[in-house]
Structures are given as structure tokens and as C-alpha cells.
XYZ file of C-alpha atoms in Angstrom:
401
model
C 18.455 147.955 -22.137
C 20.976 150.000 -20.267
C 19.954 153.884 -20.941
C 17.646 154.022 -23.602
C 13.672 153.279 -22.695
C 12.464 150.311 -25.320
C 9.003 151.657 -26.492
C 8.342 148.849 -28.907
C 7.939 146.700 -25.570
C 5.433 149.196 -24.731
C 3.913 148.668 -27.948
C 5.138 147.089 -31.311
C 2.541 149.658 -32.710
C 4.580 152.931 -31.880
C 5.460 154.687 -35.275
C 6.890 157.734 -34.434
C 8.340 159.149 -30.613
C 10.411 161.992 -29.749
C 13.876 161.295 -27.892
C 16.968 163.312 -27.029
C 20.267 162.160 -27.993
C 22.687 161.038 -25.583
C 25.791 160.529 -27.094
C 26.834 160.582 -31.129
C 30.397 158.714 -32.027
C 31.825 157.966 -35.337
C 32.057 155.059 -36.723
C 35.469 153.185 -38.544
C 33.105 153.141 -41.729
C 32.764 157.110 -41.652
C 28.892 156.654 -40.331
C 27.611 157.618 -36.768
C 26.577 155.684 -33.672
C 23.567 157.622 -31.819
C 22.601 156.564 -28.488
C 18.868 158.201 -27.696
C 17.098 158.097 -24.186
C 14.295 156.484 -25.419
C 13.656 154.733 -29.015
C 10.718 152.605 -31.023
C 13.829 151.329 -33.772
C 14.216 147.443 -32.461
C 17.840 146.294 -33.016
C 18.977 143.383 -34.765
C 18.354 140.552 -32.322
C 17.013 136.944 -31.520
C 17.502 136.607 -35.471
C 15.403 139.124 -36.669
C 16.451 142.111 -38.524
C 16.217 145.814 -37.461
C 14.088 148.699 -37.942
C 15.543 151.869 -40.459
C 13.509 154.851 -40.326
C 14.749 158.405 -40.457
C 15.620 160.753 -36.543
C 14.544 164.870 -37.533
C 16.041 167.481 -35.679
C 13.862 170.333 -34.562
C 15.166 172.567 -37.340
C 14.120 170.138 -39.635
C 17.326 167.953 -40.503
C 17.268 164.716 -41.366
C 19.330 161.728 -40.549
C 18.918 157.978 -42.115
C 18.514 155.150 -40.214
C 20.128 152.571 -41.760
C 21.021 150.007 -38.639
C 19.889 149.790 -35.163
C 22.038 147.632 -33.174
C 23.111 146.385 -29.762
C 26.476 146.572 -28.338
C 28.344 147.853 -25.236
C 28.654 151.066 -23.532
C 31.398 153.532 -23.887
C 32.882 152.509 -20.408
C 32.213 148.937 -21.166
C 29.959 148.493 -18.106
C 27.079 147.267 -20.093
C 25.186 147.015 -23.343
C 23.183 149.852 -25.477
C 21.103 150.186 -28.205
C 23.000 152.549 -30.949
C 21.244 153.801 -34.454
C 23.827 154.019 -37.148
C 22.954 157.390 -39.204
C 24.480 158.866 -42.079
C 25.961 161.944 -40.302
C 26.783 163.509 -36.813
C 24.457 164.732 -34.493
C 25.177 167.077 -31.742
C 24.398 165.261 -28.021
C 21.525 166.635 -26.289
C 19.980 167.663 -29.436
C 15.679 166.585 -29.313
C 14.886 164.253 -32.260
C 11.318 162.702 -33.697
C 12.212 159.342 -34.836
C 9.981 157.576 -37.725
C 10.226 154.136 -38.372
C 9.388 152.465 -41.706
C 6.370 150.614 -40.475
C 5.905 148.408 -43.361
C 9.309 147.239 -42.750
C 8.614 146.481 -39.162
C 4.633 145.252 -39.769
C 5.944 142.846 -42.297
C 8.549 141.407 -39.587
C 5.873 141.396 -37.246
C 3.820 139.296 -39.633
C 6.940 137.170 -40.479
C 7.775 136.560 -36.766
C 4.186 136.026 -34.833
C 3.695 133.136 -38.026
C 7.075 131.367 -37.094
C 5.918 131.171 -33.534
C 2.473 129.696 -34.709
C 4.311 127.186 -36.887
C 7.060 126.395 -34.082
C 4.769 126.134 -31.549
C 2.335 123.583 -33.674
C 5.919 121.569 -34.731
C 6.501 121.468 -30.775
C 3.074 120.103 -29.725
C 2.430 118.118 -32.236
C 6.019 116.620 -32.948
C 7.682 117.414 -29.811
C 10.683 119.367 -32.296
C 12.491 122.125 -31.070
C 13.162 124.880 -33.189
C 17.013 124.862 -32.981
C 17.669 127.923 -35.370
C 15.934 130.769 -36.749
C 16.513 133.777 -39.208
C 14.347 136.462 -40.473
C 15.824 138.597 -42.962
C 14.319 141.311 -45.600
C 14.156 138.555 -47.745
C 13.428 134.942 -45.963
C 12.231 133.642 -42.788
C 13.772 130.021 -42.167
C 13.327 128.066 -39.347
C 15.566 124.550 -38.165
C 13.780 121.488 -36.270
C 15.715 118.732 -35.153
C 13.277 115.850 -36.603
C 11.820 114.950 -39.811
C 9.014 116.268 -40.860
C 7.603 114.511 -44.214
C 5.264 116.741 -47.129
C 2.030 115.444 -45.729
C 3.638 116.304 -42.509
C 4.415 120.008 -43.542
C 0.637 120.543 -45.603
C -0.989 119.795 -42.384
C 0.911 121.642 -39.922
C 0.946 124.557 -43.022
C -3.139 124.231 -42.754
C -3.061 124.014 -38.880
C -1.326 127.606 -38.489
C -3.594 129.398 -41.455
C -6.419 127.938 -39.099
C -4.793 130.039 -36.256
C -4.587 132.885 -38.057
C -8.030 132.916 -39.347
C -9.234 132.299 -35.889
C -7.886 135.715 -34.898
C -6.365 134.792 -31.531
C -4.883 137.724 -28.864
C -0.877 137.938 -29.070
C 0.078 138.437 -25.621
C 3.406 139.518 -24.442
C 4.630 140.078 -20.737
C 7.160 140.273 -18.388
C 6.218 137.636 -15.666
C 7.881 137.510 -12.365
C 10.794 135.034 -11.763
C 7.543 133.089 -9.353
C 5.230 133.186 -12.387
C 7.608 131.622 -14.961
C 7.872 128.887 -12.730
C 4.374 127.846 -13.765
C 4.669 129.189 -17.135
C 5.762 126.165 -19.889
C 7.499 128.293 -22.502
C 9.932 127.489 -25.413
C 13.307 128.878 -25.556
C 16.761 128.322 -27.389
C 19.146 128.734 -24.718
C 19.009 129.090 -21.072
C 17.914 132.775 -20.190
C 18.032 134.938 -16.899
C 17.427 138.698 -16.043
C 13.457 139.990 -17.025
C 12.138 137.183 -19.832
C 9.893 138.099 -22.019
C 7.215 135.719 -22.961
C 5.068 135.641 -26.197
C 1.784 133.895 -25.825
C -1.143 132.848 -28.483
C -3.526 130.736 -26.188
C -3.846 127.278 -27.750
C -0.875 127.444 -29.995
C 2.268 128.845 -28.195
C 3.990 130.432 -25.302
C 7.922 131.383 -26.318
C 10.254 133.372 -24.794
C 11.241 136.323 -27.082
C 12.167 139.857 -27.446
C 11.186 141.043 -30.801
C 7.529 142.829 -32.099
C 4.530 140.986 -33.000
C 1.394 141.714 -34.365
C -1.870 142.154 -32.014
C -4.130 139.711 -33.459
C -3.454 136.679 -35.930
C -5.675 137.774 -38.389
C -3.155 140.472 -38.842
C -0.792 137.891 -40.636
C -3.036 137.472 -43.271
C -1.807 133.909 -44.318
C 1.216 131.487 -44.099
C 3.076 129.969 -47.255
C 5.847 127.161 -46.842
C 8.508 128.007 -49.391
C 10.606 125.320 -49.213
C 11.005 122.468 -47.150
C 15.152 120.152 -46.917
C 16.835 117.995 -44.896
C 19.199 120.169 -42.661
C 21.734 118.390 -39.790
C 19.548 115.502 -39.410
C 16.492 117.778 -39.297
C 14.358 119.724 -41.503
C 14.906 123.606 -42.796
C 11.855 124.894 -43.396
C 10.947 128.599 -45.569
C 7.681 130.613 -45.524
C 6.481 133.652 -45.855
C 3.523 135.363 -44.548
C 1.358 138.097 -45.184
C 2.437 140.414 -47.854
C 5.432 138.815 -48.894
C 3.505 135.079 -48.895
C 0.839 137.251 -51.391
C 4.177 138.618 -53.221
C 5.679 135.377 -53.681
C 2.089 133.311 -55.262
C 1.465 136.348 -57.762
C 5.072 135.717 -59.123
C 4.533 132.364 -59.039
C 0.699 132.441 -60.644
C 2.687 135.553 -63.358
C 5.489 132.381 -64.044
C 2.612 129.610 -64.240
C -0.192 131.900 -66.873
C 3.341 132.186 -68.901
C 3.566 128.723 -69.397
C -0.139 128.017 -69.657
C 0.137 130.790 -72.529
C 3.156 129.140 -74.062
C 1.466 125.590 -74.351
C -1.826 126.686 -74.621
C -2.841 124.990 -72.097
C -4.658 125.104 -68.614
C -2.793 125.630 -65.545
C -3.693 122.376 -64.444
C -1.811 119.982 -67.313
C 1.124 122.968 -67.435
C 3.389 120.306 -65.409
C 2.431 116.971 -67.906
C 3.733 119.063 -70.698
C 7.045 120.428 -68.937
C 7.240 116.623 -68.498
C 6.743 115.866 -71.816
C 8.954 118.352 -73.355
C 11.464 117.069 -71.215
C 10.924 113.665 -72.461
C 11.502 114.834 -76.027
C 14.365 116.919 -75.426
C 16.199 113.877 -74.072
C 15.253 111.707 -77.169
C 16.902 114.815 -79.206
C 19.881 115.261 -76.774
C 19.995 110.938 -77.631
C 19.876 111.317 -81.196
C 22.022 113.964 -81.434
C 24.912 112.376 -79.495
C 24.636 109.158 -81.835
C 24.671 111.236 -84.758
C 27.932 112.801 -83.550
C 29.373 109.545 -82.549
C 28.974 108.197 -85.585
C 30.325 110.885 -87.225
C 33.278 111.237 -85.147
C 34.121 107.719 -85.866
C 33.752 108.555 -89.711
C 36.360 111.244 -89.017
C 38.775 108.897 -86.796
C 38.747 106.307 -90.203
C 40.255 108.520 -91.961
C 43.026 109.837 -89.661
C 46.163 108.172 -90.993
C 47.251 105.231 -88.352
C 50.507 105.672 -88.795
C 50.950 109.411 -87.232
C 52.012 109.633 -83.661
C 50.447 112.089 -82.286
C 46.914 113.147 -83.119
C 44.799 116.289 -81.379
C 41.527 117.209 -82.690
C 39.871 120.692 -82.183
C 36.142 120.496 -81.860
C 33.040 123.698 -81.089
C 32.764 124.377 -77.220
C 29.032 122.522 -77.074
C 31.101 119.234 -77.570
C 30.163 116.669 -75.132
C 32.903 115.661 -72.414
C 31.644 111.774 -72.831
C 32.012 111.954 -76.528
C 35.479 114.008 -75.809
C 36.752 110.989 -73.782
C 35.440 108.474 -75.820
C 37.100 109.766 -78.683
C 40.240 110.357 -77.036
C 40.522 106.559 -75.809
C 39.853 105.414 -79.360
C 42.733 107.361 -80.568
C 44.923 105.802 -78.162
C 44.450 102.598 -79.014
C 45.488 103.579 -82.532
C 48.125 106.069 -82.281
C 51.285 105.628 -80.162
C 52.176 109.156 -79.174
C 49.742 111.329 -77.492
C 46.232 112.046 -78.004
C 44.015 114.640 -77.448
C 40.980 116.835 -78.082
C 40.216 120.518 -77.444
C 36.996 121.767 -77.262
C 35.791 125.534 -77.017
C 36.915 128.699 -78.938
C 39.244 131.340 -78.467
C 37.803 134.223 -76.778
C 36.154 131.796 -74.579
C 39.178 128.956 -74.313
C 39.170 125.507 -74.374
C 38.276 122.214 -72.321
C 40.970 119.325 -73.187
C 41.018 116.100 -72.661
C 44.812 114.164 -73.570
C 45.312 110.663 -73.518
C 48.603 108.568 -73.613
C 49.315 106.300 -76.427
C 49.692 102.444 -77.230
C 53.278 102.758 -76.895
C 53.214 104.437 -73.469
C 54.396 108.022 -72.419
C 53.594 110.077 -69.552
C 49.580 112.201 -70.325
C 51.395 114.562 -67.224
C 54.115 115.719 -69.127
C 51.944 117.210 -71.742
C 49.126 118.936 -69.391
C 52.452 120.389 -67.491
C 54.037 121.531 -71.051
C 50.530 123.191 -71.355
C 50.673 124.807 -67.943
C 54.165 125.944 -68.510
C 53.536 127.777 -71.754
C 49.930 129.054 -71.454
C 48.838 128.456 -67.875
C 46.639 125.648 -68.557
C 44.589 124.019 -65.490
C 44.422 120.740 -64.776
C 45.623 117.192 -63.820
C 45.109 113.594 -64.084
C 47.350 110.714 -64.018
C 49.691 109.290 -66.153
C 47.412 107.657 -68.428
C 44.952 110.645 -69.305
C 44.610 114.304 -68.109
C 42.049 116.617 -68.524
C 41.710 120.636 -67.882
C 41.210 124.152 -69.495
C 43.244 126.675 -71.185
C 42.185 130.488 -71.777
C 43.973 133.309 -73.305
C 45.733 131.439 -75.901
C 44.435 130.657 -79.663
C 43.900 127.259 -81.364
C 47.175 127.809 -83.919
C 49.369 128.599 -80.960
C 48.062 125.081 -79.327
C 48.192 123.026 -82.156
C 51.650 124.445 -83.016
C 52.355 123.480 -79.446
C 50.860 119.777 -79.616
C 52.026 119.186 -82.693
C 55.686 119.874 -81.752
C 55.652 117.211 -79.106
């Protein structure tokens, strides 16, 4: 890559290396671009983040390494690899660089899994993996074909038998007369020195980033989460540490819920199922109980009054709100409405025409006009909010139509 020397292609295992800096420019953003002769950080690439790590000058001082990145040379023949560090550094000055290795060993883990997984989508399948990203915090990988659940347990159960199985990761530059006999995946058409990335049995992919010696070094694979993506499948795991990371939180969340219905961890899910059941029969009984009160309250609204608008908590159903609100129009011959909230949180409204006609429009942009209400609708209803105003201020408003 242009000046520098890539160590991590000379081993993905190199911690620590000493280097001499090339060139140091500031950044827009007040940081510093270093360029070093040599370097074991591996840029953001192939969509995979970067190493961080720290560079320490021989007397000692240290700069962060918050970024390593590609881009192009100062005279724009070319591309470099630049480490973005917290503060300027003189050119020519000698520097140890330190990665943070479990940073990059969890990556490595992360990565060398995908290409297990991809590779067993590919043979089995004959998928493509069409997009990738591995980030501090997810790896997700695209296919374009459907994969079902029993589909996903088995391939998940094929690639933890590859890992257990401890296979040699092998990665190489082949000549342009070896790749021709060399099947290997690859997003997009490639040239110059490929690199290939092989686990006998499994995969062969082209690719540019660390990965771990062995298999057995990934520990184990977890699928996250598995959805139909662009008439394909996005798939989420995790592997090694962060796969362990992710099933204690998950085995903390499930002993909770054991706990809280004394229960075993095996019947938790029949009585979230349950509970659901009977908090649907309460939601049920709890919206005929208002219904039936609300109509108690409509029979004694006076028929003859025009307009009518009613003022109700903010947990008020928006069904019960436009039920209510029809019911009143086919009483009332002015406007109709219902507000529904409080006011240092503001209201939800719902304002319905009368029997004897009238615009719903006119009111909601009356509304809009004096408090900056939101909303629409058509002539016959409208519905919106209102914040920053108080219920007297409203009614007197309504009330005045």
C-alpha cells in the first residue's frame, strides 16, 4: 500500500513494531494524519473496522490512535495508509506502535466465522454474500436467497463443526497463473496482488483483512438474528467473546424471568404467553367498561347544544376517541370533538363535523393558527396534536366557535 510496509499481512499476530514517521498533517477536525514507513494498525476496509492502539515516541510521549484509514497521497499519485492521532508529531521522529489486540483478536474472530458461514451458504446454497459489515458492535452479512430457520440452525451447526475441527487459516498472495486454478469468492471484480483466504473444506475468499490462525481460535458462532433483506436474507452473529457476551445477557434476562414466575427456564415462554393472554382480556374489559361509561356521559350531554368537545386523561384510547366523536356528530349539529392528554405533555384531538354540515378543516386550521396545532384530515373529521397551550385556553377557543 503505497509507502508504508503492511505487517499484519506478514502476520495478523504482530502486537507491537517500531516505525518512523513519514509525514504528520492536520486534519479539518483539529486531529493529525500520520503516515509511518511501516505499520501493524489495519485500516478500515473490505467492511471491517480499524485497529486504535497508541504510537510512543522515544522520549516517552504518547499519541492515541483513534482511526487508521486509507486514502490518497499528498501529490495524489496514489493511496496511503494514515493513523489519525490526537496531536502532531514531528516527521522522521521513530515510534513503537501498540495495537489493542483484543480489539483486533475479536475482529479476527468476527471475520474468519463470516467466511466459514459464507463459504457453507455458497456450497451448500450456491448464495453469494452480496454485503458485509463488521463493526465494534455487529457483524451482518447479505445473501441473495432465502434461507429458512431450519435452514439457518443447520448451516449455524455446520460452521461450530468447523471451528471445533480446528482447521489451518491460510492466506497468500498467489500469482496471476495460480489464481487461474484457484475457485475463490469475491464481491467485485479485483486486479493488482489478490489476496486469498483459505480454510480447506469450507472456503477460499478473496480478502484483505486479519484472521485468526486456527478455527478453534473462534471459540463458537451465534446467529443473532436472521430477516428478509432485498429479496434475500440479513443475517447477525457473533462469535467468540462477544457470542459468550451476548448468551450471558441473554441467560442474566431469562433467570430474571424464571425468578419472577417462579418458574423453570424451560416454561418461562408459556407464561409470557399467558400473561399476555390475560393482559388482553384486561385491556378488553377495560375498554368496554369505558365505552359504556362514555356513553353514560354522552346521555346526559344536552342534544340541543351545538357544539360539544370533551377533554379526557392522555391514556385515552384513539378508537374510543373516534368512536365517541362520531356519536356526537350524529347528535349535535356544530362541531365535535375530543382532546386527550394533559398540559405539560399536550393533547391528541380528534374533531368531527356535525349533522348539519360545516367544514372539520376550518377548526384544525383555527387550532393551527392560534396555538400551532398539527394535523389534517378532510372535511368531515380531522385529527392532530397541540402542545404548549392549556385545556382552559382550548376550550375557551372551541367553545367560541
Amino acid at each position: 500500500m503505497g509507502k508504508t510496509v503492511e505487517l499484519y499481512y506478514e502476520s495478523a499476530y504482530i502486537t507491537e513494531f517500531d516505525a518512523n514517521v513519514l509525514e504528520c498533517r492536520e486534519r479539518e477536525d483539529g486531529k493529525f494524519e500520520a503516515v509511518l514507513d511501516k505499520t501493524a494498525f489495519f485500516p478500515e476496509q473490505g467492511g471491517q473496522t480499524p485497529d486504535f492502539g497508541v504510537l510512543i515516541t522515544q522520549d516517552n510521549e504518547e499519541f492515541t490512535v483513534s482511526y487508521t484509514g486509507i486514502g490518497k497521497t499528498s501529490d495524489g499519485a496514489g493511496d496511503e495508509i494514515y493513523h489519525v492521532i490526537d496531536k502532531s508529531i514531528e516527521a522522521g521522529a521513530c515510534v513503537h506502535g501498540r495495537i489493542d489486540w483484543e480489539h483486533r483478536f475479536s475482529n479476527m474472530q468476527q471475520h474468519t466465522g463470516e467466511h466459514i458461514f459464507s463459504g457453507i451458504v455458497n456450497s451448500k446454497f450456491g448464495y453469494d454474500n452480496v454485503g458485509f459489515h463488521l463493526s465494534d458492535t455487529e457483524v451482518t452479512m447479505d445473501y441473495n436467497g432465502a434461507l429458512s430457520t431450519e435452514d439457518i440452525k443447520e448451516i449455524e451447526k455446520s460452521v461450530n463443526e468447523a471451528i471445533w475441527k480446528n482447521i489451518k487459516v491460510v492466506a497468500s498472495f498467489p500469482s496471476e497463473d495460480e489464481l487461474k486454478y484457484i475457485p475463490y469468492r469475491s464481491k467485485k471484480e479485483l486486479s493488482g496482488a489478490i489476496r486469498i483466504v483459505n480454510i480447506e473444506g469450507y472456503d477460499s475468499c478473496a480478502c484483505c483483512a486479519p484472521h485468526v490462525e486456527r478455527t478453534g481460535e473462534i471459540g463458537f458462532l451465534k446467529v443473532v438474528s436472521v430477516r428478509n433483506y432485498k429479496g434475500g436474507v440479513r443475517v447477525n452473529i457473533l462469535c467468540g467473546k462477544r457470542a459468550l457476551e451476548f448468551l450471558t445477557l441473554g441467560h442474566e434476562i431469562l433467570s430474571g424471568l424464571a425468578a419472577d414466575f417462579t418458574t423453570s427456564f424451560d416454561k418461562v415462554s408459556s407464561s409470557v404467553s399467558r400473561l399476555k393472554d390475560e393482559n388482553a382480556a384486561l385491556k378488553a374489559e377495560l375498554y368496554a367498561e369505558r365505552e359504556k361509561l362514555l356513553k353514560y356521559e354522552l346521555s346526559e350531554i344536552d342534544k340541543d347544544l351545538k357544539n360539544v368537545f370533551l377533554f379526557k386523561s392522555a391514556d385515552t384510547d384513539m378508537n374510543i376517541m373516534r368512536k365517541t366523536v362520531n356519536m356526537l356528530a350524529e347528535e349535535h349539529a356544530g362541531f365535535c370533538g375530543m382532546f386527550a392528554g394533559n398540559d405539560s405533555d399536550g393533547y391528541r384531538y380528534i374533531i368531527a363535523s356535525g349533522k348539519d354540515g360545516g367544514d372539520a378543516r376550518t377548526v384544525a386550521q383555527l387550532l393551527r393558527e392560534k396555538f400551532g396545532a398539527k394535523g389534517g384530515g378532510s372535511d368531515l373529521m380531522v385529527q392532530g396534536s397541540i402542545a404548549g397551550v392549556s385545556l382552559d385556553d382550548i376550550s375557551e377557543c372551541c367553545n367560541n366557535l
